Structure formats: structure tokens, C-alpha cells
Amino acid sequence: MTAKLQLIGIKKRLRGRQVLDGVDLDVAPGRSLVVIGGSGQGKSVTLKCALGLMKPDAGQVLVDGADVTRMPQEIRARVMRKFGMLFQGAALFDSLPVWENIAFRLIYADHVKRADARERAIEAMRKVRLAPEFADVRPVELSGGMQKRAGLARAIIAKPDILFFDEPTTGLDPITADAINDLIVEMVKELNCAAVSITHDMASARKIADEIAMLHNGKIVWRGPAATIDASGNAMVDQFIAGRAEGPIQAVV
Amino acid sequence: MINPFAPIGRGLLEVLAEIGRFAAFAGRAAGSCFSPPLFAGQFGRQAMQIGYFSLPVIGLTAVFIGAALALNIYVGGARFNAESFVPNIVVLGITRELGPVLAGLMLAGRVSAGIAAEIGTMRVTEQIDAMTTLSTDPFRFLIAPRVLAATLTLPLLVMVADIIGVMGGYLVAVHSLGFNGATYLRNTFDFLESQDVILGLVKAAVFGFIIATVGAYQGYNSQGGALGVGRAATNAVVGAIVLILAVNYVLTAFFVE
């Protein structure tokens, strides 16, 4: 199947350090790829390069086969409409009520009437099991789990082709984290979109991934079906999923 | 062997690079004010926040400065029997210099720091990245409304400051220094020329642009959590004040010539 999103040889140097050193990734429609790796290994930078929030020093990001890294800003903005993103801290806009956060793209980019946008926002809230009575409150009044739900509703409202998740379960209790994982799986299936997640939560990775890739020292060191990760045969993957300090990966303390 | 001039050169290059980055940012911010989509609701909110809610601080500053100016000119003028020039010099000083500069400095503290802190917090909490992923240009949605609101409302604030400042001088002159009220006002209006007011308003518009742009620049480029946001707010105030004072001299010299 043709890849919806493809990263080819992505390199990025930040503050004198080679964060990404030739990352190759691809994900097909309806498939969910999870990138795991320790802190500071370049997971977030990979996501930012894929999203166009950061320009890679070398390599290509292909969306439906078109290289978006060298596109003019205006055309790139159109490609951005294919993306939905759930940020680690949800990144909801403090100054707007929850419904307007969710409907932001509809109102300000797609110029949908406010009344229609509100209706669609409330429909999206129902989908992520966020009660509509929270539509008019400010994000700061929501719990961490509810903020993630609102962030997910915002990511899916425009029915994106590619969904990105940045540490979707960080900071949540295990039960809420599992509920968010279930929602992610459900939304990816419902939209039949390609999904790319980054996490170091193995429970989350096992639940939401069709495939898992491990990033270490700016390179993909292993990639395979999620079901085979326990038999990867890669010492770094084994150390990471077992959560051991001893092994080829040096713990950063 | 270490070249003793190397650190100076490095520092100079860094300053020049920073000036270049700020100039590019200011150019993009100015361009965003004139390219669609224009977010009218955002502009309205910012005009209220920057303009209307700054009225009390601008009014209080102006009345006290006008009053103090009248007293100082009276004392100074008495040394060569020129006390009668109080209304003329008060109105000249307020409209050409003190009105725009003090309004600019007060807003540099109130508005520039506020913009830097707000946009800086949005930057470090990834709200600006989120906006980009939602197909909305942060320059058009966040920065252009603030720059436009500050550039357009500061001249209005300065007009109010001019009137209140002259009234401050009038109150002191009439009630403390024994001036005749009608004569004071007649001297004020007879002496005032339209170019004095125009110079003040041009300065105000430029200062408004500086205040919003410096605040937005510092906030947009902030990093490092709460510490970075605090640093951005401080740098915004200091940067805006220094730029206002420097540009004030350039504009005054330009108009005098």
C-alpha cells in the first residue's frame, strides 16, 4: 500500500548536537505507527519535522508522495489541513472556551459559521466522551484527562488523513491513560487515517500500535509489528521494554 | 594564543544578527497586518486591551506631568521674567515630546510585557505550534492584531494625554500660580500649531508599532519554561524603552529639519 506519510533520511542538528541522523519512516492509511525511545533521542523533533514545525537539515517529508519540506508556505498550509495533532500537554488555547478550541480550525481556517462550528464541536466532544456541558468552560477548568479528550476532539474534528500523537498518556493515571488509548484506536479506525505516535509508555504503545519503531541516537534501530516486539532480537529494544538501567543504552541521570 | 578582540567581534556579530532577526520579524509582522485573512474580532479585543484599558494609566501620567511641568517652567521662567510663557511651553512640551514619549514608556511597561508574557506562554506550552497545525498562521492571528491595535490606538491615547496634560498645567497655573484661566487657554491655543500635534501623533503610531512588535518578538522566540517567559517580558520592556527613546530622537531631528 502507498505510504500516506514518508520520512526519508531526515537529519536535524540542534545546538551543536546531531539529534536526527537519517531517520526513515513511513505509514500507510489505516495503520498506526508508534515511535518509542528514551528521553532526548529525537522523538519530538521527528514529529515536528513531519508536521513542518521544524525544517530538517536534510531529507524529505512526503505526504501522498509530494515533498512538503521545500513547498512554499501557502501551499504547505493547505497540506497542513490533512493533519491532526494531539499535543503532549493538549496545548489548548487558554483564552478560548473548550468548544471554540475544538472548532478552531473550522472557524478560523475553514470559515465555517460559528453556530455550525459549535454544533460540530459538541458532536466531536461526544465522540471523545467529553460531556457537552464542558463546552463553555475554559481549558484550565478541565482535568488532565479531559484536556486530552478536548485535544483529541480538536485533532479529529476536520477528519484528518494523518493523526499525530505526542506522548498521549503522559501525566495521566493508568485508567485514564487506557481510556485515551482506547479512544485513539477507535478514532484511527473510524477515520481510517494514518497515525503516528511517539511515546515511552510501553502499555500505550502495545495498545495503539500496528507497528513499532525504536529511535535511538537519531536513528531507527528497530521496526516491526507490535505483536513481535517481545521477540525483536534487538538488545536495545529488549532493554527499553523491560525498563532496565543495565544494557547497551546508557541511562541519562 | 587567544585573540583579545575575538569576544568583542563575537558580541558585535551576535548584536548584528539579533538586529537582523528583529528587522525580519518586524517586516513579517507589518506585512501580516495588510494581508488577509484579517481577524477583526482579535483586533477588537486587542484594541480594547491595549487602548481602552490603558486610559487610566495614561490619563494619570499626563495630568501629573502637565502639572509638574507648569511648576518647573514657572520657576525657571521667573529667573528671567518669563513666567507668562508657562502655557506656551507646557503645550509645546506635552504635544511634541512628553505626551507621546511618556505614553510610549508607560505602554512599554504595561503592554509590551503583557504581549511578551502571553505569546511566550503560548510558545512554551506549544499553543503556537498547535495553531500552526490548525492551518492558522500565528503571525496573522496573534501578532498582526496586536501590532495593528497598538499602532492605531496609541495616537488616540496620546491625543487624550495631550488634552489631560494641558489641563494638568492649567489647573496648577490657575489655582496655584495665579494665572487667569481664559488668558491661559487663549495663549495655549494661539501658540499651538498643527505640526506640533502631528509630530506627536506620528511618534505615537511608531511607538505603538515598536511596543507591540518588540513584545511579540520576545514572546515568539522565548524558550525554557517560566524562566524564559519571564526573561522575554523583561527584555520586551527594556528593548521597547530603548528603541522608543532612540527613535524619538530620530523622529524629532527629522521633523525639526
XYZ file of C-alpha atoms in Angstrom:
510
model
C 0.000 0.000 0.000
C 1.280 3.510 -0.813
C 2.526 5.391 2.225
C 0.400 8.321 3.342
C 3.372 9.832 5.115
C 7.009 9.079 4.436
C 10.155 10.414 6.090
C 13.309 9.777 4.077
C 16.778 10.351 5.514
C 15.727 13.126 7.887
C 18.664 14.852 9.558
C 18.491 17.623 12.117
C 21.191 19.261 14.193
C 20.237 21.343 17.219
C 22.606 23.304 19.476
C 25.614 21.511 18.030
C 24.144 18.009 18.539
C 23.028 15.669 15.749
C 19.522 14.913 17.036
C 18.277 13.096 13.922
C 20.809 11.258 11.784
C 18.931 9.890 8.797
C 15.502 8.850 10.039
C 13.384 6.775 7.624
C 9.741 6.129 8.473
C 6.526 5.537 6.587
C 2.933 4.859 7.465
C 0.034 3.741 5.294
C -3.627 4.788 5.558
C -5.490 2.973 8.333
C -2.223 1.961 10.025
C -0.847 3.116 13.346
C 2.895 3.517 13.826
C 4.316 4.184 17.285
C 7.833 5.528 17.685
C 9.382 4.635 21.033
C 12.666 5.748 22.510
C 14.248 7.271 25.571
C 14.122 10.926 26.531
C 16.207 13.202 24.321
C 16.529 10.664 21.495
C 14.754 12.858 18.944
C 11.163 11.606 19.030
C 9.617 15.064 19.360
C 11.980 16.504 16.739
C 10.926 13.711 14.347
C 7.300 14.625 14.881
C 7.987 18.342 14.450
C 9.850 17.691 11.187
C 6.967 15.528 9.937
C 4.462 18.248 10.864
C 6.507 21.030 9.288
C 7.006 22.834 12.598
C 10.744 22.327 12.126
C 12.688 22.266 8.875
C 15.046 19.293 8.549
C 18.660 19.982 7.559
C 18.464 17.125 5.051
C 15.958 14.551 3.865
C 12.394 14.596 2.620
C 8.929 14.501 4.156
C 6.459 13.119 1.624
C 2.716 13.492 2.123
C 0.803 11.500 -0.510
C 4.068 11.367 -2.432
C 4.666 15.141 -2.507
C 7.734 16.558 -0.772
C 6.444 19.168 1.695
C 9.831 20.279 3.029
C 10.515 22.514 0.039
C 6.962 23.727 -0.561
C 6.132 27.436 -0.339
C 4.394 28.426 2.922
C 0.965 28.940 1.350
C 0.860 25.513 -0.316
C 2.248 23.911 2.812
C -0.621 25.420 4.814
C -3.021 23.510 2.548
C -1.162 20.249 3.226
C -1.474 21.018 6.944
C -5.236 20.550 6.561
C -4.595 16.828 6.185
C -3.034 16.722 9.664
C -4.495 16.413 13.129
C -2.293 16.578 16.193
C -2.738 15.797 19.869
C -0.030 17.590 21.831
C 1.574 16.237 24.980
C 0.031 18.915 27.225
C -3.024 19.174 24.937
C -1.927 22.780 24.032
C -5.440 24.153 24.311
C -5.783 27.920 23.944
C -6.315 29.376 27.432
C -8.259 32.380 26.204
C -10.957 30.392 24.358
C -13.754 28.183 25.706
C -13.449 24.448 25.124
C -15.866 24.336 22.178
C -14.008 27.146 20.367
C -10.711 25.339 20.947
C -12.169 22.241 19.327
C -13.734 24.202 16.474
C -10.701 26.488 15.986
C -9.735 25.113 12.588
C -13.334 25.232 11.345
C -13.870 28.854 12.417
C -10.527 30.453 11.633
C -9.129 28.347 8.758
C -12.214 26.900 7.064
C -14.500 29.910 7.795
C -17.410 27.750 8.971
C -20.200 29.754 10.659
C -19.798 29.853 14.438
C -23.152 28.215 15.124
C -22.369 25.302 12.766
C -18.841 25.024 14.127
C -20.189 24.848 17.677
C -22.555 22.049 16.701
C -19.717 20.071 15.140
C -17.503 20.740 18.181
C -20.155 19.322 20.503
C -20.532 16.301 18.233
C -16.744 15.799 18.427
C -16.912 16.152 22.228
C -19.478 13.358 22.341
C -17.224 11.181 20.195
C -14.359 11.501 22.673
C -16.813 11.119 25.599
C -16.410 14.646 26.887
C -19.741 15.859 28.253
C -21.201 18.791 26.269
C -21.741 20.772 29.479
C -17.996 21.458 29.415
C -18.301 23.234 26.056
C -18.351 26.724 27.538
C -15.729 26.359 30.264
C -12.102 27.423 29.893
C -9.491 24.648 29.384
C -7.871 25.454 32.744
C -11.051 24.217 34.469
C -10.677 20.736 32.937
C -8.716 17.823 34.440
C -5.659 16.463 32.586
C -7.659 13.597 31.076
C -10.449 15.916 29.948
C -7.909 18.264 28.370
C -6.531 15.317 26.389
C -10.054 14.433 25.268
C -10.625 18.039 24.191
C -7.271 17.983 22.368
C -8.259 14.749 20.633
C -11.633 16.213 19.659
C -9.785 19.210 18.158
C -7.453 16.878 16.259
C -10.247 14.815 14.692
C -12.925 17.441 14.044
C -11.796 18.159 10.472
C -11.450 14.431 9.671
C -7.688 14.460 9.010
C -5.842 11.946 6.829
C -2.910 11.744 9.238
C -3.124 11.902 13.026
C -0.114 12.631 15.220
C 0.038 11.891 18.939
C 2.796 13.294 21.121
C 3.059 11.298 24.353
C -0.725 10.894 24.538
C -0.772 9.290 28.002
C 1.954 11.252 29.794
C 0.801 12.641 33.132
C -2.403 10.580 33.245
C -3.364 7.907 35.762
C -3.351 4.346 34.316
C -7.132 4.111 33.969
C -7.486 7.476 32.206
C -4.438 6.620 30.078
C -6.091 3.373 28.996
C -9.303 5.238 28.154
C -7.318 7.668 25.979
C -5.578 4.717 24.272
C -8.984 3.159 23.528
C -10.184 6.451 22.066
C -7.102 6.744 19.861
C -7.614 3.224 18.480
C -11.304 3.949 17.913
C -10.691 7.288 16.162
C -7.943 5.922 13.888
C -10.276 3.085 12.825
C -13.265 5.378 12.364
C -11.367 7.912 10.259
C -9.264 5.244 8.517
C -6.337 7.633 8.808
C -2.622 7.050 9.183
C -1.464 7.569 12.761
C 1.995 8.366 14.085
C 2.505 8.437 17.838
C 5.573 8.978 19.954
C 5.706 7.638 23.466
C 7.866 5.923 26.027
C 4.816 4.358 27.654
C 5.009 0.712 26.528
C 1.461 -0.108 27.655
C 0.222 2.685 25.399
C 2.468 1.600 22.522
C 1.262 -2.005 22.678
C -2.359 -0.894 22.701
C -2.393 1.672 19.892
C 0.308 0.395 17.529
C 0.098 -1.797 14.484
C 3.837 -1.287 14.119
C 6.501 -0.044 16.496
C 9.777 1.658 15.604
C 12.526 2.408 18.078
C 14.538 5.614 17.784
C 17.952 5.771 19.392
C 20.755 8.283 18.831
C 18.830 9.856 15.973
C 18.343 6.614 14.035
C 15.627 3.985 13.749
C 17.315 0.952 15.295
C 14.387 -1.465 15.009
C 10.997 -1.613 13.378
C 8.412 -4.370 13.321
C 4.828 -5.393 14.032
C 3.697 -4.508 17.559
C 2.945 -8.162 18.282
C 6.575 -9.166 17.671
C 8.293 -6.604 19.859
C 8.908 -9.074 22.698
C 10.887 -11.218 20.252
C 12.651 -8.363 18.474
C 16.125 -9.808 18.910
C 17.408 -6.265 19.443
C 19.217 -5.701 22.734
C 18.217 -2.015 22.878
C 14.545 -2.806 22.338
C 14.704 -5.565 24.948
C 16.303 -3.200 27.457
C 13.770 -0.458 26.727
C 10.636 -2.596 27.025
C 11.966 -4.270 30.174
C 12.815 -0.867 31.624
C 16.303 -1.936 32.741
C 19.091 0.520 33.571
C 21.721 -2.038 32.505
C 22.216 -2.684 28.818
C 23.505 -1.078 25.634
C 21.516 2.132 26.282
C 23.184 4.347 28.865
C 20.661 5.770 31.362
C 20.759 9.565 31.497
C 20.525 10.682 35.141
C 47.063 32.278 21.645
C 43.686 33.822 22.361
C 42.839 36.863 20.266
C 41.710 39.569 22.739
C 39.416 41.087 20.086
C 37.600 37.800 19.395
C 34.998 38.171 22.187
C 34.280 41.751 21.063
C 33.851 40.590 17.471
C 31.631 37.684 18.511
C 29.489 40.012 20.641
C 29.190 42.517 17.813
C 28.204 39.800 15.335
C 25.591 38.493 17.765
C 24.136 42.009 18.197
C 24.021 42.482 14.409
C 22.401 39.073 13.963
C 19.782 39.945 16.603
C 19.045 43.260 14.854
C 18.650 41.364 11.580
C 16.319 38.789 13.155
C 14.215 41.538 14.734
C 14.055 43.508 11.469
C 12.899 40.386 9.582
C 10.302 39.679 12.289
C 9.047 43.297 12.257
C 8.798 43.195 8.454
C 6.789 39.962 8.566
C 4.584 41.383 11.349
C 3.928 44.564 9.334
C 3.199 42.524 6.209
C 0.738 40.340 8.138
C -1.258 43.456 9.097
C -2.129 44.034 5.448
C -2.599 40.516 4.107
C -5.822 38.548 4.540
C -7.295 36.941 6.474
C -7.632 39.798 8.973
C -9.096 38.657 12.269
C -11.406 41.555 13.161
C -12.559 40.023 16.445
C -8.976 39.617 17.608
C -8.192 43.186 16.564
C -11.208 44.496 18.513
C -10.185 42.597 21.659
C -6.625 43.883 21.412
C -7.749 47.464 20.745
C -9.793 47.318 23.957
C -6.959 45.697 25.897
C -4.182 47.948 24.625
C -6.112 51.182 24.066
C -9.163 51.455 26.259
C -7.746 49.740 29.352
C -4.611 51.914 29.190
C -6.637 55.112 29.502
C -6.429 55.375 33.327
C -2.656 54.975 33.469
C -2.124 57.362 30.558
C -4.531 59.931 31.998
C -2.930 59.870 35.452
C 0.577 60.130 33.983
C -0.436 63.049 31.779
C -2.175 65.107 34.483
C 0.767 64.872 36.891
C 3.371 65.540 34.211
C 1.406 68.579 32.953
C 1.098 69.917 36.486
C 4.770 69.381 37.340
C 5.844 70.866 34.012
C 3.872 74.063 34.700
C 5.505 74.433 38.108
C 9.013 73.858 36.749
C 8.576 76.263 33.831
C 7.176 78.892 36.162
C 10.185 78.600 38.500
C 12.658 78.549 35.606
C 10.890 81.349 33.730
C 10.887 83.563 36.852
C 14.691 83.715 36.636
C 14.414 85.931 33.549
C 10.898 87.352 33.979
C 9.322 84.874 31.543
C 6.629 83.388 33.791
C 3.985 84.240 31.204
C 5.401 81.589 28.852
C 4.106 78.767 31.043
C 1.057 77.910 28.843
C 3.118 78.033 25.631
C 5.893 75.781 26.861
C 3.533 73.379 28.618
C 1.514 72.771 25.459
C 4.651 72.524 23.314
C 6.352 70.137 25.721
C 3.295 67.945 26.126
C 2.264 67.633 22.480
C 5.685 67.334 20.865
C 7.585 65.347 23.469
C 6.178 64.337 26.816
C 2.764 63.129 25.666
C 3.993 60.559 23.133
C 7.184 59.600 24.971
C 5.581 59.089 28.371
C 2.579 57.302 26.886
C 5.047 55.110 24.971
C 7.091 54.369 28.071
C 4.035 53.581 30.188
C 2.701 51.261 27.497
C 6.110 49.652 27.081
C 5.726 48.517 30.689
C 2.071 47.611 30.556
C 1.543 46.315 27.027
C 4.915 45.103 25.740
C 5.499 42.941 28.823
C 1.938 41.631 28.621
C 2.268 40.665 24.959
C 5.659 39.009 25.581
C 4.309 37.034 28.551
C 1.138 35.946 26.769
C 2.783 34.908 23.498
C 5.766 33.471 25.395
C 3.479 31.256 27.475
C 1.743 30.146 24.295
C 5.136 29.305 22.794
C 6.420 27.228 25.722
C 3.098 25.374 26.114
C 3.065 24.536 22.366
C -0.086 26.579 21.720
C 1.648 28.380 18.842
C 2.656 25.041 17.294
C -0.927 23.863 17.784
C -2.201 26.940 15.951
C 0.095 26.182 13.011
C -1.169 22.585 12.844
C -4.700 24.004 12.764
C -3.870 25.773 9.472
C -3.833 29.207 11.092
C -0.816 31.491 10.730
C 0.168 32.730 14.232
C 1.518 35.940 12.664
C -1.914 36.786 11.289
C -3.947 35.525 14.232
C -1.776 36.581 17.183
C 0.746 39.173 16.127
C -0.938 41.290 13.431
C -3.988 42.204 15.588
C -1.711 43.302 18.440
C 0.613 45.308 16.204
C -2.294 46.953 14.401
C -4.163 47.698 17.647
C -1.105 49.256 19.313
C -0.197 51.297 16.215
C -3.706 52.692 15.846
C -4.702 53.187 19.475
C -1.527 54.824 20.785
C -2.130 58.032 18.743
C -5.645 58.176 20.208
C -4.248 57.699 23.702
C -1.698 60.430 23.061
C -4.435 62.827 21.939
C -6.180 62.181 25.247
C -2.860 62.524 27.103
C -2.212 65.867 25.356
C -5.571 67.255 26.481
C -5.264 65.952 30.053
C -1.627 67.080 30.302
C -2.519 70.623 29.234
C -5.388 70.563 31.724
C -2.929 69.482 34.457
C -0.785 72.522 33.670
C -3.877 74.725 33.530
C -5.093 73.596 36.966
C -1.741 74.314 38.635
C -1.269 77.596 36.789
C -4.731 78.902 37.621
C -5.118 77.551 41.156
C -1.535 77.735 42.476
C 0.345 80.236 40.336
C -2.340 82.921 39.935
C -2.818 82.760 36.143
C -6.074 83.944 34.589
C -7.871 80.857 33.221
C -9.179 82.405 30.000
C -5.818 84.016 29.201
C -4.004 80.734 29.882
C -6.212 78.815 27.456
C -6.049 81.556 24.798
C -2.228 81.578 24.982
C -2.207 77.798 24.750
C -4.335 77.620 21.611
C -2.736 80.660 19.958
C 0.710 79.161 20.352
C -0.126 75.587 19.350
C 0.485 74.690 15.687
C -0.933 71.706 13.867
C 2.553 70.351 13.146
C 3.208 70.073 16.900
C 0.224 67.765 17.239
C 1.056 65.862 14.047
C 4.628 65.212 15.227
C 3.281 63.811 18.495
C 0.777 61.560 16.739
C 3.325 60.242 14.238
C 5.650 59.448 17.117
C 2.799 57.717 18.922
C 1.988 55.468 15.963
C 5.651 54.494 15.574
C 5.980 53.855 19.322
C 2.824 51.716 19.235
C 4.340 49.596 16.468
C 7.579 49.258 18.440
C 5.811 48.288 21.684
C 3.739 45.511 20.123
C 6.467 44.223 17.805
C 9.174 44.031 20.472
C 6.776 42.287 22.877
C 5.660 39.828 20.209
C 9.256 39.168 19.073
C 10.444 38.387 22.583
C 7.415 36.202 23.324
C 7.504 34.366 19.997
C 11.156 33.451 20.476
C 11.005 32.619 24.173
C 12.118 29.206 25.337
C 12.892 27.463 28.583
C 9.604 27.468 30.500
C 8.659 30.045 33.121
C 12.208 31.397 33.288
C 12.214 32.010 29.546
C 8.838 33.729 29.637
C 9.997 35.980 32.498
C 13.148 36.829 30.571
C 11.081 37.587 27.461
C 8.867 40.009 29.411
C 11.887 41.804 30.893
C 13.656 42.013 27.539
C 10.485 43.301 25.921
C 10.201 46.214 28.350
C 13.891 47.129 28.183
C 14.051 46.724 24.393
C 10.893 48.729 23.784
C 12.025 51.584 26.070
C 15.472 51.849 24.483
C 14.008 51.738 20.967
C 11.340 54.323 21.807
C 13.913 56.777 23.162
C 16.271 56.268 20.211
C 13.526 56.540 17.592
C 12.090 59.568 19.416
C 15.338 61.433 18.825
C 15.479 60.393 15.160
C 11.884 61.480 14.517
C 12.327 64.773 16.362
C 15.505 65.554 14.424
C 13.763 64.638 11.164
C 10.789 66.924 11.842
C 12.977 69.797 13.101
C 14.967 69.712 9.879
